[in-house]
XYZ file of C-alpha atoms in Angstrom:
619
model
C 133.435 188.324 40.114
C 130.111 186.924 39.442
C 129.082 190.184 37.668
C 132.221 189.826 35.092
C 130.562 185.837 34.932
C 127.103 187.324 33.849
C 129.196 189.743 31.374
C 130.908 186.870 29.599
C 127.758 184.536 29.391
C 126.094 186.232 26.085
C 125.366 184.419 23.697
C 127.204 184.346 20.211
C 124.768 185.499 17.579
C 123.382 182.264 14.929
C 124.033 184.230 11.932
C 127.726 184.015 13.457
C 129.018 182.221 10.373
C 127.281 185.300 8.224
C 130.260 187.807 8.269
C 132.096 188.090 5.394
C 134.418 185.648 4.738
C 138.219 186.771 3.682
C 138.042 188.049 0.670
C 135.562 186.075 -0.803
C 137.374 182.786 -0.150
C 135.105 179.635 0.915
C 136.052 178.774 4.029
C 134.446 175.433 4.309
C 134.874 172.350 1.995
C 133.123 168.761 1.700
C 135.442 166.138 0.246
C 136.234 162.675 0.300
C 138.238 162.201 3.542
C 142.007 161.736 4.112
C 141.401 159.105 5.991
C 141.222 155.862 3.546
C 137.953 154.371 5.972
C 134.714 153.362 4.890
C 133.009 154.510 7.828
C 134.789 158.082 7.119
C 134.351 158.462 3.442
C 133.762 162.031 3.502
C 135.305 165.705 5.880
C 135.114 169.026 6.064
C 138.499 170.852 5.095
C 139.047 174.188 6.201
C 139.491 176.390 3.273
C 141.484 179.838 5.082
C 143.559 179.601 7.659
C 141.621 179.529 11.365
C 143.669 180.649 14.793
C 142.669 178.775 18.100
C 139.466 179.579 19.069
C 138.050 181.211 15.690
C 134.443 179.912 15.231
C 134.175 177.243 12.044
C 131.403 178.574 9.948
C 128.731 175.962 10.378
C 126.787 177.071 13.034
C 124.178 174.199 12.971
C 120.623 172.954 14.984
C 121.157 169.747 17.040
C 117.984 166.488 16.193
C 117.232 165.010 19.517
C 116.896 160.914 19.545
C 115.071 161.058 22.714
C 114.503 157.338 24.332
C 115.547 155.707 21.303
C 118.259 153.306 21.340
C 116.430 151.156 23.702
C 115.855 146.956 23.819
C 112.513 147.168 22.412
C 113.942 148.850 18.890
C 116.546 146.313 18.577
C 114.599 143.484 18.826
C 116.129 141.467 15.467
C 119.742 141.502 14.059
C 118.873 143.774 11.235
C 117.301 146.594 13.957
C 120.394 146.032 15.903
C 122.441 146.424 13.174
C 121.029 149.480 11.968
C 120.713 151.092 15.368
C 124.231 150.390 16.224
C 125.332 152.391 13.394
C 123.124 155.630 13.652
C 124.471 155.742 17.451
C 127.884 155.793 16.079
C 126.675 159.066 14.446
C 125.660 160.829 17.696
C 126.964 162.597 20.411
C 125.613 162.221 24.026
C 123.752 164.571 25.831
C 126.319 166.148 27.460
C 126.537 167.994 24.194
C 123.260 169.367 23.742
C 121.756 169.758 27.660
C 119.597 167.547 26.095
C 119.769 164.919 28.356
C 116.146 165.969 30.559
C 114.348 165.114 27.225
C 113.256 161.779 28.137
C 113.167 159.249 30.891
C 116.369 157.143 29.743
C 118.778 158.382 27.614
C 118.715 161.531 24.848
C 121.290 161.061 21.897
C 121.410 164.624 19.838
C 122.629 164.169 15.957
C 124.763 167.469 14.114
C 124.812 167.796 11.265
C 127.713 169.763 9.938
C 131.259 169.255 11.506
C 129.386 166.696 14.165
C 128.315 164.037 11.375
C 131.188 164.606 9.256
C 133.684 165.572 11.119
C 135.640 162.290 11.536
C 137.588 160.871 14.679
C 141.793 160.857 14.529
C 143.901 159.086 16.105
C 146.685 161.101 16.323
C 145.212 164.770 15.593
C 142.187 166.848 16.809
C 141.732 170.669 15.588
C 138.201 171.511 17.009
C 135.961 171.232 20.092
C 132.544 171.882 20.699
C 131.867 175.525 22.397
C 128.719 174.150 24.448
C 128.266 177.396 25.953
C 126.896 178.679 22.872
C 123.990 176.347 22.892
C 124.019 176.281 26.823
C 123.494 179.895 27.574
C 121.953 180.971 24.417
C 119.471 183.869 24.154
C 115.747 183.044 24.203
C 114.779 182.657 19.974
C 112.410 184.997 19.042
C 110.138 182.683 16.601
C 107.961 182.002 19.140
C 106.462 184.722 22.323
C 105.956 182.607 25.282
C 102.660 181.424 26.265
C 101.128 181.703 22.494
C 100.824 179.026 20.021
C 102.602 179.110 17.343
C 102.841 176.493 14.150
C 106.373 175.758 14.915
C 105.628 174.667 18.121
C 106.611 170.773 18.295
C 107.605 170.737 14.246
C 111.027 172.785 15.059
C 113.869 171.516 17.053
C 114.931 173.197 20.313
C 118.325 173.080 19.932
C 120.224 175.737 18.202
C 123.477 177.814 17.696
C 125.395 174.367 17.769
C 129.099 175.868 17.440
C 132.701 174.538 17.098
C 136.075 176.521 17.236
C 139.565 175.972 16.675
C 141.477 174.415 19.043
C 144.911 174.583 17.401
C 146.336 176.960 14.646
C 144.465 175.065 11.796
C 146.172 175.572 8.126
C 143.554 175.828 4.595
C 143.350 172.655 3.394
C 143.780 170.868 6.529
C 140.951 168.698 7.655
C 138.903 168.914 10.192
C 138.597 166.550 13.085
C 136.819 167.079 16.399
C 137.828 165.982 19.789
C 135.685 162.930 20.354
C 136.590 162.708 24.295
C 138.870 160.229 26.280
C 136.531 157.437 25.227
C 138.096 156.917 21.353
C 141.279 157.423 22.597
C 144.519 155.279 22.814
C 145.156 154.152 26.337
C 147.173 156.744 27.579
C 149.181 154.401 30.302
C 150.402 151.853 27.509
C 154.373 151.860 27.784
C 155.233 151.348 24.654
C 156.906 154.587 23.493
C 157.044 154.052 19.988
C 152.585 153.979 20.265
C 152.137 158.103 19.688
C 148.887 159.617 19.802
C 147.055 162.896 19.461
C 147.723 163.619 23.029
C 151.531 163.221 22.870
C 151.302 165.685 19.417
C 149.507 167.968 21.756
C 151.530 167.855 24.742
C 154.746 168.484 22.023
C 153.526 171.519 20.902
C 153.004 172.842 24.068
C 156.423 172.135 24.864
C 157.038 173.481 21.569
C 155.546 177.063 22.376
C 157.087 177.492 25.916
C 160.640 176.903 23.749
C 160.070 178.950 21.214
C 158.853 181.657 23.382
C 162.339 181.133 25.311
C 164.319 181.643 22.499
C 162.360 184.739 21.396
C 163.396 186.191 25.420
C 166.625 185.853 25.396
C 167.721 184.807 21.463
C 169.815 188.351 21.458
C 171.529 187.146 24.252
C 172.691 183.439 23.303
C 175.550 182.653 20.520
C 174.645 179.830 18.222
C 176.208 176.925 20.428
C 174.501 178.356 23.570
C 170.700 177.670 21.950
C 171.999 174.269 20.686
C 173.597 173.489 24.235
C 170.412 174.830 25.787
C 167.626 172.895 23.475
C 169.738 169.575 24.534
C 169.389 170.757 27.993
C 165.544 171.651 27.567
C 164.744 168.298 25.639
C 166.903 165.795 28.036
C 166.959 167.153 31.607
C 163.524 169.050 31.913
C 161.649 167.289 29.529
C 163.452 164.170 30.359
C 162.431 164.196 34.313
C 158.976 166.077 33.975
C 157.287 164.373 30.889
C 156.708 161.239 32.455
C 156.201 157.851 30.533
C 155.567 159.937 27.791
C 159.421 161.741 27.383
C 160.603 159.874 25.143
C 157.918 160.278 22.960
C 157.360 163.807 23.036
C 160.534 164.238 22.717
C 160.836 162.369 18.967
C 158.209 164.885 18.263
C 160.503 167.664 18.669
C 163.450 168.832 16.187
C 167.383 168.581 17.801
C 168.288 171.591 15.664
C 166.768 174.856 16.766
C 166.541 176.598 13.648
C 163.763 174.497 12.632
C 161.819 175.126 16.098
C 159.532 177.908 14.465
C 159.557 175.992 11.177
C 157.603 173.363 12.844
C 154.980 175.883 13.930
C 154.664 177.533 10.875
C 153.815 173.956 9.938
C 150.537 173.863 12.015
C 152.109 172.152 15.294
C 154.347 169.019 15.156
C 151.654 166.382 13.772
C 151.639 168.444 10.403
C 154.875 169.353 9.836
C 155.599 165.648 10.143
C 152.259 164.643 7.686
C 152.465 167.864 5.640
C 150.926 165.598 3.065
C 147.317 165.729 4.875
C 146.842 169.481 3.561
C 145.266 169.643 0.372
C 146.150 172.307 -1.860
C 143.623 174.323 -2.877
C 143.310 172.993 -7.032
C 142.818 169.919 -4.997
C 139.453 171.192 -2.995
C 138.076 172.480 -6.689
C 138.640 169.299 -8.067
C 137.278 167.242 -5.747
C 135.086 169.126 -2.713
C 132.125 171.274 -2.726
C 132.462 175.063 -1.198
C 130.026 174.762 1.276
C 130.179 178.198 2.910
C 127.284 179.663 0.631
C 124.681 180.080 3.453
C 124.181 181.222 6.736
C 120.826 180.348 9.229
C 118.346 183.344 10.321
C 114.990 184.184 10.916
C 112.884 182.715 8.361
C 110.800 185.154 5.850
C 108.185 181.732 6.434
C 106.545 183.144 9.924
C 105.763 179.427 10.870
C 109.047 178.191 9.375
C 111.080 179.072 12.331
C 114.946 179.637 10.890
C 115.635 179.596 7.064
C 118.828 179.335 5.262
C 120.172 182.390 3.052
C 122.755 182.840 0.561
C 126.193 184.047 1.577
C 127.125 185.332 -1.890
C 125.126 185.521 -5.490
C 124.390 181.985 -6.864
C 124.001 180.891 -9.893
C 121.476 178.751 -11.391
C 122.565 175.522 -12.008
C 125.237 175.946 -9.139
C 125.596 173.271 -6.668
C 124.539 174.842 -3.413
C 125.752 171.500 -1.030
C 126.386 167.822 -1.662
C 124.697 166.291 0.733
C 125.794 162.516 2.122
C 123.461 160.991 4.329
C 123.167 159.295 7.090
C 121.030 155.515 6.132
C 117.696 154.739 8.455
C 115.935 151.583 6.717
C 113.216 151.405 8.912
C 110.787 154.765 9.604
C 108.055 153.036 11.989
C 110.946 153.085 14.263
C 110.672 156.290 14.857
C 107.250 155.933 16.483
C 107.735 156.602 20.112
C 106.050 155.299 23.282
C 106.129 155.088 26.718
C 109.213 153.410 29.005
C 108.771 150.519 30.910
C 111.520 148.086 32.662
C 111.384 144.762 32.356
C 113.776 141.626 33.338
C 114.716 140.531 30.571
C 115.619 136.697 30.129
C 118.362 136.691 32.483
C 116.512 138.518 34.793
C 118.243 142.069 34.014
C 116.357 145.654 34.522
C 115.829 146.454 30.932
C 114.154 149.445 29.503
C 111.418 148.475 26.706
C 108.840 150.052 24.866
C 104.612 149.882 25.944
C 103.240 149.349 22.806
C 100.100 150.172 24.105
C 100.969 153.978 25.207
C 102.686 155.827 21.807
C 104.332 158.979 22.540
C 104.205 160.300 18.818
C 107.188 160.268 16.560
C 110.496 161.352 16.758
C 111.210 164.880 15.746
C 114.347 163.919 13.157
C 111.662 162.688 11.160
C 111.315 165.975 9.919
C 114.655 167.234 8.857
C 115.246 163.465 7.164
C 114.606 162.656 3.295
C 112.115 159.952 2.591
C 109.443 158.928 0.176
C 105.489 158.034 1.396
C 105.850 154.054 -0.128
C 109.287 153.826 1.429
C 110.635 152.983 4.667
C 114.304 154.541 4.444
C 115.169 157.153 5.710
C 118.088 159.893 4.795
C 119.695 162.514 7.670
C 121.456 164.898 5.692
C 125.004 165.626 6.569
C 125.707 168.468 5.408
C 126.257 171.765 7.161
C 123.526 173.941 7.410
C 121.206 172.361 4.488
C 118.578 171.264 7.367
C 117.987 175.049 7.437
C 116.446 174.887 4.050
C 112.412 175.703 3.835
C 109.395 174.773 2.174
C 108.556 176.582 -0.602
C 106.015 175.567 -4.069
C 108.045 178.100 -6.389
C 111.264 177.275 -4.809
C 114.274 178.676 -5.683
C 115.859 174.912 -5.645
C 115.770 171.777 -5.938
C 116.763 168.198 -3.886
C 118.448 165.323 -6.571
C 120.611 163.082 -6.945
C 125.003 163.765 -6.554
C 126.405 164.470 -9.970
C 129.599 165.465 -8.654
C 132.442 163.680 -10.166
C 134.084 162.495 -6.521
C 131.036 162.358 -4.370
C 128.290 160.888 -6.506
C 125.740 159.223 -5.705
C 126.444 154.938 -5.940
C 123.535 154.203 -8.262
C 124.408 150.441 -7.639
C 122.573 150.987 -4.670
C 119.360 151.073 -6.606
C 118.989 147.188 -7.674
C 119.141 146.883 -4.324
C 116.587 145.887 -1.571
C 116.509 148.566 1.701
C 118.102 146.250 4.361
C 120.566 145.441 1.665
C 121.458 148.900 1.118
C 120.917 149.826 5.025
C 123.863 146.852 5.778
C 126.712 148.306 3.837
C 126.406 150.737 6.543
C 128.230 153.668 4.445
C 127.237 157.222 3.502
C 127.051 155.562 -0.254
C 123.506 157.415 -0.575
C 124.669 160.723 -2.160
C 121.950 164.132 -2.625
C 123.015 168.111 -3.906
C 120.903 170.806 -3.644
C 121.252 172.636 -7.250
C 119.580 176.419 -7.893
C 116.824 176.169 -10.496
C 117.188 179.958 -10.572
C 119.300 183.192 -10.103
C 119.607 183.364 -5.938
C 121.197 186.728 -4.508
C 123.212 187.671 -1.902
C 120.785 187.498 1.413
C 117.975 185.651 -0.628
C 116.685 183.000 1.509
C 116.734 179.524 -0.531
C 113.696 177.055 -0.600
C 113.177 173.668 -2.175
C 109.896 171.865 -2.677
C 108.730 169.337 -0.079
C 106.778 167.666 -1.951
C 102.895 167.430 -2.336
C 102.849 164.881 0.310
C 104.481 167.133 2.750
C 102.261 169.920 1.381
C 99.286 167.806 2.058
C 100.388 166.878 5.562
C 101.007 170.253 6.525
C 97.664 171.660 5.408
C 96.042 168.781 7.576
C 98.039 169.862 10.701
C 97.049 173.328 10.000
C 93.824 173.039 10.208
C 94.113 171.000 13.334
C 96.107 173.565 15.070
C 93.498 176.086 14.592
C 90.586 174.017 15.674
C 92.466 172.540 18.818
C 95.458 175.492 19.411
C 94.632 178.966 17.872
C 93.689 181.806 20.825
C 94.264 179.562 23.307
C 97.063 180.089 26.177
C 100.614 177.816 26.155
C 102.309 176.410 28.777
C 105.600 178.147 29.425
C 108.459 176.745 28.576
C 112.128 176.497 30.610
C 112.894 178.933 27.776
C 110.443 181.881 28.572
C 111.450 181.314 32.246
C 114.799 181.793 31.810
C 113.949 185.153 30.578
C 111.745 185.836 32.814
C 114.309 185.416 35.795
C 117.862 186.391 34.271
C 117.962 189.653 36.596
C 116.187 188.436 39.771
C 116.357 185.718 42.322
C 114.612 182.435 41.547
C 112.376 181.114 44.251
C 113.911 178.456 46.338
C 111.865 174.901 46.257
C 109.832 175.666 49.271
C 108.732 178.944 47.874
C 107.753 176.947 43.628
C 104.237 175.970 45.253
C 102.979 179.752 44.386
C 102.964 178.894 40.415
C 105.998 180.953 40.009
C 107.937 178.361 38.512
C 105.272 176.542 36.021
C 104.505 172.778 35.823
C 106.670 170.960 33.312
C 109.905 173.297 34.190
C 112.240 172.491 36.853
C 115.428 174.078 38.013
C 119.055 172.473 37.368
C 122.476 173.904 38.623
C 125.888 173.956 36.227
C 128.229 172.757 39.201
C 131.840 171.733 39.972
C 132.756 171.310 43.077
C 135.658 171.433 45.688
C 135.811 170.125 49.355
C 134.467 172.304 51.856
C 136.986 174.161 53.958
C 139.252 172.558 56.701
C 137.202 172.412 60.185
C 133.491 173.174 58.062
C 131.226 170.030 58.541
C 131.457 167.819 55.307
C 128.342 166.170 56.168
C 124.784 167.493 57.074
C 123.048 166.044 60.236
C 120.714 164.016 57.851
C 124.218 162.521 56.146
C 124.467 164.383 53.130
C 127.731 165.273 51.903
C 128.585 168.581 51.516
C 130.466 170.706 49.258
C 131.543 174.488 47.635
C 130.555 175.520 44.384
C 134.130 175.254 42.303
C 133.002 176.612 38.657
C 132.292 176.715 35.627
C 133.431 180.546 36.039
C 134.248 181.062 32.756
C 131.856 180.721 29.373
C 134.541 178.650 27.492
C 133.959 176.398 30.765
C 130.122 175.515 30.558
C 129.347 171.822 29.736
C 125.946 170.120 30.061
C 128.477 167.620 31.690
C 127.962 169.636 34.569
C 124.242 170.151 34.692
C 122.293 168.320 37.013
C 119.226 168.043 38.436
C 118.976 171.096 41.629
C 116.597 172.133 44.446
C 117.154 175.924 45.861
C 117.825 175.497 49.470
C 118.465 179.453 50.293
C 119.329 182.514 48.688
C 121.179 185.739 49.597
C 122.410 188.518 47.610
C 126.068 188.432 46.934
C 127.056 191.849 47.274
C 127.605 192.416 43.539
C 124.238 193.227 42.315
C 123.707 189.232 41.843
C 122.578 186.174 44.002
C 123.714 183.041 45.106
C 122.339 180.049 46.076
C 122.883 176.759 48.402
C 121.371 174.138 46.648
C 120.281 169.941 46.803
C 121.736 168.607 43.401
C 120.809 165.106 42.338
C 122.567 163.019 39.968
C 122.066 159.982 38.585
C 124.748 157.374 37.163
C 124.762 154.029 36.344
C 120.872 153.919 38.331
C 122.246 155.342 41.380
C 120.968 158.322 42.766
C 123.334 160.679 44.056
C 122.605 163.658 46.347
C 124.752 166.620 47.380
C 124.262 170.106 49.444
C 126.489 172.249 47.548
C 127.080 176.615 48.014
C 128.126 179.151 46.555
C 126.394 178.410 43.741
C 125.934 182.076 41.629
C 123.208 183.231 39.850
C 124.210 182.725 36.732
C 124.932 178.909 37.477
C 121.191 178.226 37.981
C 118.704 177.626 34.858
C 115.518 176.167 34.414
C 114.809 172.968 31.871
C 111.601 171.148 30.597
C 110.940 168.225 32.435
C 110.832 164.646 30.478
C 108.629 164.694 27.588
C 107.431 167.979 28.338
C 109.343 170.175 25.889
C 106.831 171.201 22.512
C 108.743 168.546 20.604
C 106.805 165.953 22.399
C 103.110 167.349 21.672
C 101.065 164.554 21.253
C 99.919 165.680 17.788
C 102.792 167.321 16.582
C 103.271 167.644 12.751
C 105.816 165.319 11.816
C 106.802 164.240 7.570
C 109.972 163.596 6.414
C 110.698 166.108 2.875
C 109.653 163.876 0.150
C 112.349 163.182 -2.666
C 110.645 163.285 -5.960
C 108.882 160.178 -7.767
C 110.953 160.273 -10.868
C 114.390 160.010 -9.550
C 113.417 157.905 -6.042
C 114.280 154.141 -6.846
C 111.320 151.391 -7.182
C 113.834 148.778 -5.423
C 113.150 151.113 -2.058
């Protein structure tokens, strides 16, 4: 029912990765990958052992690239170059719901499991849980209407989660699903070609055995189960698996006693590549534990979220190694307005009007940079973006000492596009404790004076040109304001209810409309019935669009549901659809393009400023 929907949809708290961990045992490490790649030098390894659907403890922000891999910006092989390989970082929008930020296209970067989790071919052991970002609570740094110093210097996007997707063993890597796109082609013939989907189709055939066996095991002598796994394996298997059979099959052990020894394993991938786990003298050798802070409310009022430690630390510790992510040109990140141009075969192409700037891009502030530089660092690591300004700061931003992910100081001698065209995560940073940090402490570095200087500036503009003054409402103070009661319909928005800059979008599947119902409005619209999401697992900014509210009614559950116009675009096309059913709880409200706080037109924006006497004079 639509009130066990509403039930479901609450948002996991962002101090999720907080709890204690089991038994004080890190259980998150950053090490040189097991995959033998330069573009996947580093991973996270999972230090306990994580069932399907357990949350991995890097609950991170998500940095909006909003309009930013457009013509204009790769206007010379070197721009192209380097833009090709920071979208290679990102996810698309359908990650985030980040995808009204702009007019053209919003790319979000995560840190954490998103940068450094790395693609596999033949494996994948987590998955985003969007719904955690999707349906999230209001945040209470800000109240709505009021300015506030965070407002346009923060990111929007928060609570960025992933979970298990399969039993995932310590040691054992992490490595997200990175969608049908990086995959194999799944109709090739060739059987001897296996992939992570055939692994994960054999252990599902795996489980339904086992579970067989566990029925009726009492019941069966010894040559029975053999006789019956033959009979599993080449009859059902054999006519129901497809091109695939005799793949999945090979996955699979002839001899039943090793069935449950395979999912002991992990699944059938590891208990064939049992060397992929690494023991755990292997992560103190060579990783970093970096499950020694959690993100919450700032002690800084303006500072939005802070990071805190997890457990005492000591100084001189290593709180994260920290690979980044190269950017060798910063005025890049200026933004301005879209305009379409043919371009010189005459194609629709989206460029830049230098004569309209839009302000910066907000990664600029979570990126490491230097005031007579033009490279750029995004930090990699989970959770360090979390970390604060503070003058007496508890520690400090340098250089990697660590003896398997150091810093390449090679790189030094070297110009920026030099360094920018190796295109690897060769520029290495920790975060060390200068001092004693407890349990709960939040931890600070300094910014610099540059930052400190550029922040004092903005201050004082905000209070000349912001303080007292009313805010526009934003699609998050709406939300709140309309969780428990009807939202107008599009007719009814003219009264103000529904405030300039927020408009209303609809999470919708859909299903054809019932034999004998029209499938077409008089006008020629297709028609259709709302089909899901109906569970929270389910919600995907994959299927948010674009809505107006047609009509309302109650639904006879203490809820409402809609009919609704959505509009979606692909490829340039608009498409339009009358869709109903849709419930309550399948409606929300987003900022319109460019009119989120990120995009205020004097928004504070300095990258933190790594220190004069260790920054290179090549850069």
């Amino acid at each position: 029912s639509l009130a066990v929907i509403s039930l479901i949809a609450v948002t996991p708290p962002l101090t999720a990765s907080a709890e204690e961990d089991d038994e004080g045992q890190c259980r998150l490490w950053l090490g040189p990958s097991s995959l033998a790649a330069k573009s996947m030098k580093y991973g996270l390894f999972a230090g306990v052992d994580f069932k399907v659907g357990d949350i991995i403890p890097s609950v991170e922000l998500g940095i909006p690239f909003v309009d930013f891999f457009v013509e204009s910006n790769k206007n010379s092989e070197y721009n192209k170059g380097m833009l090709d390989y920071l979208e290679n970082q990102m996810w698309t929008a359908d990650f985030a719901a980040s995808k009204f930020e702009g007019n053209v296209s919003t790319s979000p970067y995560f840190p954490g499991v998103g940068a450094l989790g790395n693609y596999h071919a033949l494996v994948s052991n987590v998955d985003w849980q969007l719904a955690s970002t999707l349906l999230r609570e209001r945040e209470d740094i800000t109240e709505p209407g009021v300015p506030h110093l965070s407002r346009g210097a923060i990111t929007s996007i928060y609570n960025v989660t992933m979970k298990a997707t399969q039993p995932i063993p310590a040691g054992m890597e992490l490595f997200p699903n990175f969608g049908d796109m990086w995959d194999k082609d799944e109709a090739t013939p060739f059987q001897d070609k296996i992939d992570r989907k055939d692994f994960a189709e054999a252990d599902q055939v795996l489980d339904r055995i086992i579970d067989f066996y566990d029925r009726f095991e009492a019941e069966m002598s010894d040559k029975l189960k053999e006789d019956m796994l033959d009979f599993m394996l080449d009859k059902i298997l054999g006519s129901a698996g497809g091109k695939r059979a005799a793949t999945i099959k090979s996955l699979i052990p002839e001899n039943y006693k090793k069935l449950k020894a395979v999912k002991e394993a992990g699944g059938t991938y590891l208990y064939r590549n049992k060397n992929v786990l690494k023991k755990e003298k292997w992560l103190k050798k060579n990783a970093v534990c970096v499950d020694v802070m959690y993100p919450a409310k700032s002690t800084i009022p303006e500072a939005g979220y802070g990071a805190f430690a997890s457990k005492d630390i000591a100084a001189g510790e290593t709180i994260s190694v920290i690979p980044t992510v190269l950017f060798g040109k910063k005025k890049l990140m200026n933004m301005y307005d879209i305009v379409v141009t043919p371009d010189e075969q005459g194609k629709p192409t989206n460029v830049y009007d230098k004569t309209r700037p839009r302000g910066q891009q907000i990664a600029i502030n979570y990126a490491y940079g230097h005031p007579e530089s033009s490279f750029l660092f995004l930090p990699m690591s989970p959770l360090v973006n979390f970390i604060n300004h503070k003058s007496e700061a508890n520690a400090k931003l340098q250089w990697s000492q660590h003896d398997t992910m150091y810093h390449d100081q090679a790189t030094w001698d070297h110009t920026v596009e030099e360094v920018q065209n190796f295109k690897s995560n060769m520029v290495v940073f920790q975060i060390e404790a200068t001092e004693d940090i407890k349990k709960g402490d939040e931890i600070f570095i300094d910014y610099g004076d540059e930052w400190v200087e550029a922040w004092s500036e903005y201050e004082s503009m905000w209070e000349s040109n912001y303080k007292g003054k009313p805010w526009p409402l934003k699609a998050e103070d709406v939300k709140v304001a309309f969780k428990d009661k009807p939202y107008p319909l599009t007719r009814e928005s003219s009264s103000g209810v529904i405030p300039t800059g927020v408009e209303t979008a609809c999470y919708v599947k859909t299903k054809e409309v019932p034999d004998g119902a029209p499938s077409m409005t008089e006008d020629g619209t297709e028609k259709y019935v709302w089909n899901g999401p109906n569970e929270y697992k389910e919600y995907s900014a994959a299927y948010l669009t674009a809505c107006e509210l047609l009509e309302k009614s109650d639904d006879g559950e203490g809820s409402y549901v809609y009919t609704v116009l959505t509009k979606t675009v692909s490829k340039g096309k608009m498409y339009v659809a009358k869709v109903s059913g849709v419930p309550h709880v399948a409606v929300t409200v987003v900022d319109a393009p460019y009119a989120g706080d990120i995009h205020m037109k004097d928004a504070f924006r300095h990258p933190i400023v790594i220190p004069d006497d260790i920054f290179p004079q090549a850069w």
